[in-house]
């Protein structure tokens, strides 16, 4: 055994000896003294205080940890503020702007890197939504165009010209394309319009607005051709539709059509109720039209005083309407009925009307300036008519009996 090993063993033995002395119990001849009652009570109180003090010590630890966290957060905020303010020290205005732009760019790039996945999906969804919207608008516009074409085909047919003799027209006018079709008779025009409207209704949604407008036109044709039951049914469908609740003009025209159909069927009392509702509508022009229709029925029933009172009220309202906004048909029709009821009253309110509208006069002036021969023709016509203007085609004036009701499909309403 080497000297080094002996030294280590001696050291370990010495440590064991020291540890053995410390662990030796006190001698049995000197037993430990028992504590007195006071010492026991004191020891119990002290131990209770230690137990009570332990929760308080836990709260102190929690408060201290909270304060440390707050101090750490405050120090981090101050450090960030110093970092933000540090680059701006000693910089001029241009350098400060460059620094701000650099920081903004860095923040933007960081945001894009952090949320690149989300941004990517947003871009993809946006592109897909844009493509879907373009497809929808294209198809919707195409369907709307087709619906408009089908509806306008019926409208053009119902507005077509009947029995037009173009043999005496100049060659230049004959070569012009007429935008409206021409028909040999009223029956032929009604048949063409009815066919066009029905073909459109077979393809269109029955509750759509174009379909309801087509029904309105079809009802007018049915009324003109004497199919009053069919006309009444179509007018009532339009009147009770959603379009009529949103468009007061459509509702008023359908209401007038129902009243005219009832009157044509001989149901005058029911027609009076409908025209009274038309009078109370808030649509400009239709209130006076409803009152005029009531006056016609009262006149047919022999109630001349009621009819005259209604006509006088209508003409008083018409007198307040500007000339360019006045409904010419209503002005003429009420004047003719008043002429039958009270010629003297008609003479007071009648005003000479011009043969031409302002637009026609302007066009005529241009034609005369371009071709003075037209002025000679006008003077010749005036001489043949006794110096009076050539009469404008108007509905026949009532002379006796019931004044003819205006056709519901002829656009008589304002």
Coordinates of C-alpha atoms in Angstrom, one line a residue, residues 57 60 65 96 100 130 164 203 206 312 321-322 378 394 410:
X57 CA -45.6 34.7 4.3
X60 CA -45.9 38.3 0.8
X65 CA -43.6 38.2 -7.5
X96 CA -36.1 60.9 -39.8
X100 CA -39.7 56.0 -40.4
X130 CA -64.4 38.1 -58.3
X164 CA -100.7 53.5 -93.3
X203 CA -90.4 31.6 -71.2
X206 CA -94.6 34.5 -64.0
X312 CA -115.4 71.4 -63.0
X321 CA -100.8 72.4 -63.9
X322 CA -98.0 73.9 -66.0
X378 CA -99.1 75.4 -95.1
X394 CA -108.5 63.5 -81.2
X410 CA -104.0 52.7 -75.5

